[in-house]
mmCIF file of C-alpha atoms in Angstrom:
data_model
loop_
_atom_site.group_PDB
_atom_site.id
_atom_site.type_symbol
_atom_site.label_atom_id
_atom_site.label_comp_id
_atom_site.label_asym_id
_atom_site.label_seq_id
_atom_site.Cartn_x
_atom_site.Cartn_y
_atom_site.Cartn_z
ATOM 1 C CA MET A 25 -134.115 -136.725 5.824
ATOM 2 C CA LYS A 26 -130.599 -136.634 6.332
ATOM 3 C CA ARG A 27 -128.861 -139.875 4.053
ATOM 4 C CA THR A 28 -126.186 -142.280 4.921
ATOM 5 C CA PHE A 29 -123.105 -141.372 3.312
ATOM 6 C CA ASP A 30 -122.579 -143.605 0.898
ATOM 7 C CA GLN A 31 -123.203 -144.420 -2.609
ATOM 8 C CA ALA A 32 -126.763 -144.789 -2.182
ATOM 9 C CA GLY A 33 -126.777 -141.656 -0.150
ATOM 10 C CA VAL A 34 -125.102 -139.545 -2.081
ATOM 11 C CA ASN A 35 -127.164 -140.481 -5.639
ATOM 12 C CA ASP A 36 -130.578 -139.866 -3.521
ATOM 13 C CA LEU A 37 -129.447 -136.392 -2.915
ATOM 14 C CA GLN A 38 -128.296 -135.884 -6.117
ATOM 15 C CA GLU A 39 -131.457 -137.026 -7.937
ATOM 16 C CA GLU A 40 -133.469 -134.740 -5.497
ATOM 17 C CA VAL A 41 -130.743 -131.749 -6.607
ATOM 18 C CA LEU A 42 -130.874 -132.700 -10.528
ATOM 19 C CA THR A 43 -135.326 -132.650 -10.257
ATOM 20 C CA ALA A 44 -135.516 -129.572 -8.238
ATOM 21 C CA THR A 45 -136.452 -125.695 -9.158
ATOM 22 C CA TYR A 46 -133.758 -123.915 -10.439
ATOM 23 C CA ALA A 47 -134.543 -121.632 -7.597
ATOM 24 C CA ASP A 48 -133.770 -124.526 -5.019
ATOM 25 C CA ARG A 49 -130.790 -125.962 -6.983
ATOM 26 C CA LEU A 50 -129.507 -122.844 -6.775
ATOM 27 C CA ALA A 51 -130.155 -122.815 -3.021
ATOM 28 C CA MET A 52 -128.167 -126.251 -2.765
ATOM 29 C CA ILE A 53 -125.520 -125.324 -4.405
ATOM 30 C CA ASN A 54 -124.682 -121.956 -2.860
ATOM 31 C CA PHE A 55 -125.002 -123.678 0.357
ATOM 32 C CA VAL A 56 -122.511 -126.500 -1.003
ATOM 33 C CA MET A 57 -120.159 -123.415 -2.036
ATOM 34 C CA SER A 58 -120.650 -121.461 1.008
ATOM 35 C CA ASP A 59 -120.126 -124.184 3.847
ATOM 36 C CA LEU A 60 -119.220 -127.532 2.848
ATOM 37 C CA VAL A 61 -118.934 -129.103 6.161
ATOM 38 C CA GLY A 62 -122.383 -127.270 6.910
ATOM 39 C CA PHE A 63 -123.999 -128.691 4.017
ATOM 40 C CA MET A 64 -122.698 -132.212 4.707
ATOM 41 C CA LEU A 65 -123.969 -132.141 8.326
ATOM 42 C CA ALA A 66 -127.112 -130.798 6.983
ATOM 43 C CA TYR A 67 -128.172 -133.939 4.586
ATOM 44 C CA PHE A 68 -125.916 -136.699 5.678
ATOM 45 C CA ASP A 69 -126.361 -138.724 8.871
ATOM 46 C CA LEU A 70 -122.332 -138.889 9.692
ATOM 47 C CA ARG A 71 -119.890 -140.782 12.037
ATOM 48 C CA LEU A 72 -117.999 -139.433 14.320
ATOM 49 C CA SER A 73 -115.287 -139.925 12.582
ATOM 50 C CA GLN A 74 -116.420 -138.598 9.451
ATOM 51 C CA ILE A 75 -117.638 -135.180 11.188
ATOM 52 C CA GLN A 76 -113.912 -135.271 12.596
ATOM 53 C CA TYR A 77 -112.280 -135.837 9.349
ATOM 54 C CA LEU A 78 -114.404 -132.630 7.988
ATOM 55 C CA ASN A 79 -113.569 -130.694 10.071
ATOM 56 C CA THR A 80 -110.068 -130.856 9.566
ATOM 57 C CA MET A 81 -109.874 -131.064 5.743
ATOM 58 C CA SER A 82 -107.665 -128.375 4.283
ATOM 59 C CA LEU A 83 -109.547 -125.208 3.042
ATOM 60 C CA ALA A 84 -108.031 -126.157 -0.229
ATOM 61 C CA LEU A 85 -109.705 -129.981 -0.638
ATOM 62 C CA LYS A 86 -112.973 -127.865 0.566
ATOM 63 C CA THR A 87 -112.689 -125.259 -1.620
ATOM 64 C CA GLU A 88 -111.623 -127.789 -4.724
ATOM 65 C CA LEU A 89 -114.672 -129.969 -3.661
ATOM 66 C CA SER A 90 -117.418 -127.623 -3.333
ATOM 67 C CA ILE A 91 -116.453 -125.768 -6.539
ATOM 68 C CA GLY A 92 -116.503 -128.980 -8.526
ATOM 69 C CA ILE A 93 -119.781 -129.800 -7.305
ATOM 70 C CA ALA A 94 -121.538 -126.372 -7.443
ATOM 71 C CA ASP A 95 -120.066 -127.124 -10.763
ATOM 72 C CA SER A 96 -121.326 -130.105 -12.070
ATOM 73 C CA TRP A 97 -124.878 -129.348 -10.415
ATOM 74 C CA ASN A 98 -125.095 -125.948 -12.074
ATOM 75 C CA ASN A 99 -124.747 -127.590 -15.572
ATOM 76 C CA ASN A 100 -127.383 -129.892 -14.709
ATOM 77 C CA LEU A 101 -124.916 -133.233 -14.484
ATOM 78 C CA ALA A 102 -124.789 -135.452 -11.506
ATOM 79 C CA VAL A 103 -121.273 -135.716 -9.865
ATOM 80 C CA ASP A 104 -119.728 -139.071 -10.196
ATOM 81 C CA PHE A 105 -119.231 -140.436 -6.996
ATOM 82 C CA GLN A 106 -117.481 -143.706 -5.390
ATOM 83 C CA LYS A 107 -116.946 -144.417 -2.298
ATOM 84 C CA GLU A 108 -115.521 -148.202 -1.442
ATOM 85 C CA SER A 109 -116.599 -150.025 1.711
ATOM 86 C CA SER A 110 -113.509 -149.935 4.681
ATOM 87 C CA SER A 111 -112.153 -153.576 5.151
ATOM 88 C CA VAL A 112 -112.177 -152.494 9.037
ATOM 89 C CA ASP A 113 -115.091 -151.010 11.192
ATOM 90 C CA GLU A 114 -116.404 -148.537 10.059
ATOM 91 C CA GLU A 115 -116.818 -146.869 13.417
ATOM 92 C CA GLU A 116 -112.871 -146.562 12.824
ATOM 93 C CA ASP A 117 -111.157 -143.987 11.683
ATOM 94 C CA THR A 118 -110.098 -145.650 8.427
ATOM 95 C CA PRO A 119 -107.041 -143.740 6.172
ATOM 96 C CA LYS A 120 -108.421 -143.418 2.965
ATOM 97 C CA ASP A 121 -107.509 -141.333 0.297
ATOM 98 C CA ILE A 122 -109.936 -138.863 -1.968
ATOM 99 C CA ILE A 123 -109.183 -138.712 -6.045
ATOM 100 C CA LEU A 124 -110.590 -135.976 -7.528
ATOM 101 C CA SER A 125 -111.135 -135.573 -11.255
ATOM 102 C CA ARG A 126 -112.301 -132.796 -13.160
ATOM 103 C CA TYR A 127 -113.079 -131.571 -16.522
ATOM 104 C CA ASN A 128 -113.830 -128.044 -17.308
ATOM 105 C CA SER A 129 -113.212 -126.238 -20.762
ATOM 106 C CA SER A 130 -112.902 -122.917 -19.561
ATOM 107 C CA SER A 131 -109.868 -124.276 -17.503
ATOM 108 C CA THR A 132 -109.060 -126.856 -19.669
ATOM 109 C CA PRO A 133 -107.757 -127.194 -23.089
ATOM 110 C CA PRO A 134 -110.707 -129.201 -25.898
ATOM 111 C CA VAL A 135 -109.862 -133.272 -25.852
ATOM 112 C CA THR A 136 -110.768 -133.824 -29.505
ATOM 113 C CA ASN A 137 -113.808 -137.195 -28.634
ATOM 114 C CA SER A 138 -114.190 -136.284 -25.524
ATOM 115 C CA LEU A 139 -117.152 -138.109 -24.063
ATOM 116 C CA LEU A 140 -116.904 -135.879 -20.475
ATOM 117 C CA PRO A 141 -119.299 -132.813 -20.188
ATOM 118 C CA THR A 142 -118.019 -129.623 -19.385
ATOM 119 C CA GLY A 143 -118.889 -129.615 -15.687
ATOM 120 C CA TYR A 144 -117.940 -132.961 -15.362
ATOM 121 C CA PHE A 145 -116.280 -134.153 -11.716
ATOM 122 C CA SER A 146 -115.750 -137.469 -9.886
ATOM 123 C CA ILE A 147 -115.280 -138.153 -6.048
ATOM 124 C CA ARG A 148 -113.757 -141.311 -4.882
ATOM 125 C CA ILE A 149 -113.055 -142.230 -1.723
ATOM 126 C CA VAL A 150 -110.579 -145.388 -1.432
ATOM 127 C CA TYR A 151 -109.477 -146.759 1.820
ATOM 128 C CA ARG A 152 -105.863 -147.814 1.841
ATOM 129 C CA ASN A 153 -106.562 -151.191 3.528
ATOM 130 C CA THR A 154 -109.375 -152.433 1.067
ATOM 131 C CA ALA A 155 -107.860 -155.333 -0.395
ATOM 132 C CA TYR A 156 -107.708 -154.689 -4.493
ATOM 133 C CA ARG A 157 -109.984 -156.872 -6.457
#
């Protein structure tokens, strides 16, 4: 079943991934790593503008997203995903910023008393025309 690409849809998919058998989770991780766009198309009901965005996304961003998602799931952690709603018609290609945060102890020096586990990855999608509250 395809999900809506929103907070609830992403949370639902992650619950499925993190409660799956190790073999099934590994298959999903491999899918994300090998074909992020294909993964998104297979699991989410995307609007045309979202599909176009995925297809024009830079290789660097696709790589960073796929590695961050895969690392989190491999460490049995959900990705911290936050997607604001657009304040204009959702069918319109609304300008947005994608903010990524990552903590991986193999590449980042240890932080004293850090609450972020190894593999922590955060994706935040912020629409530029969304009024701040």
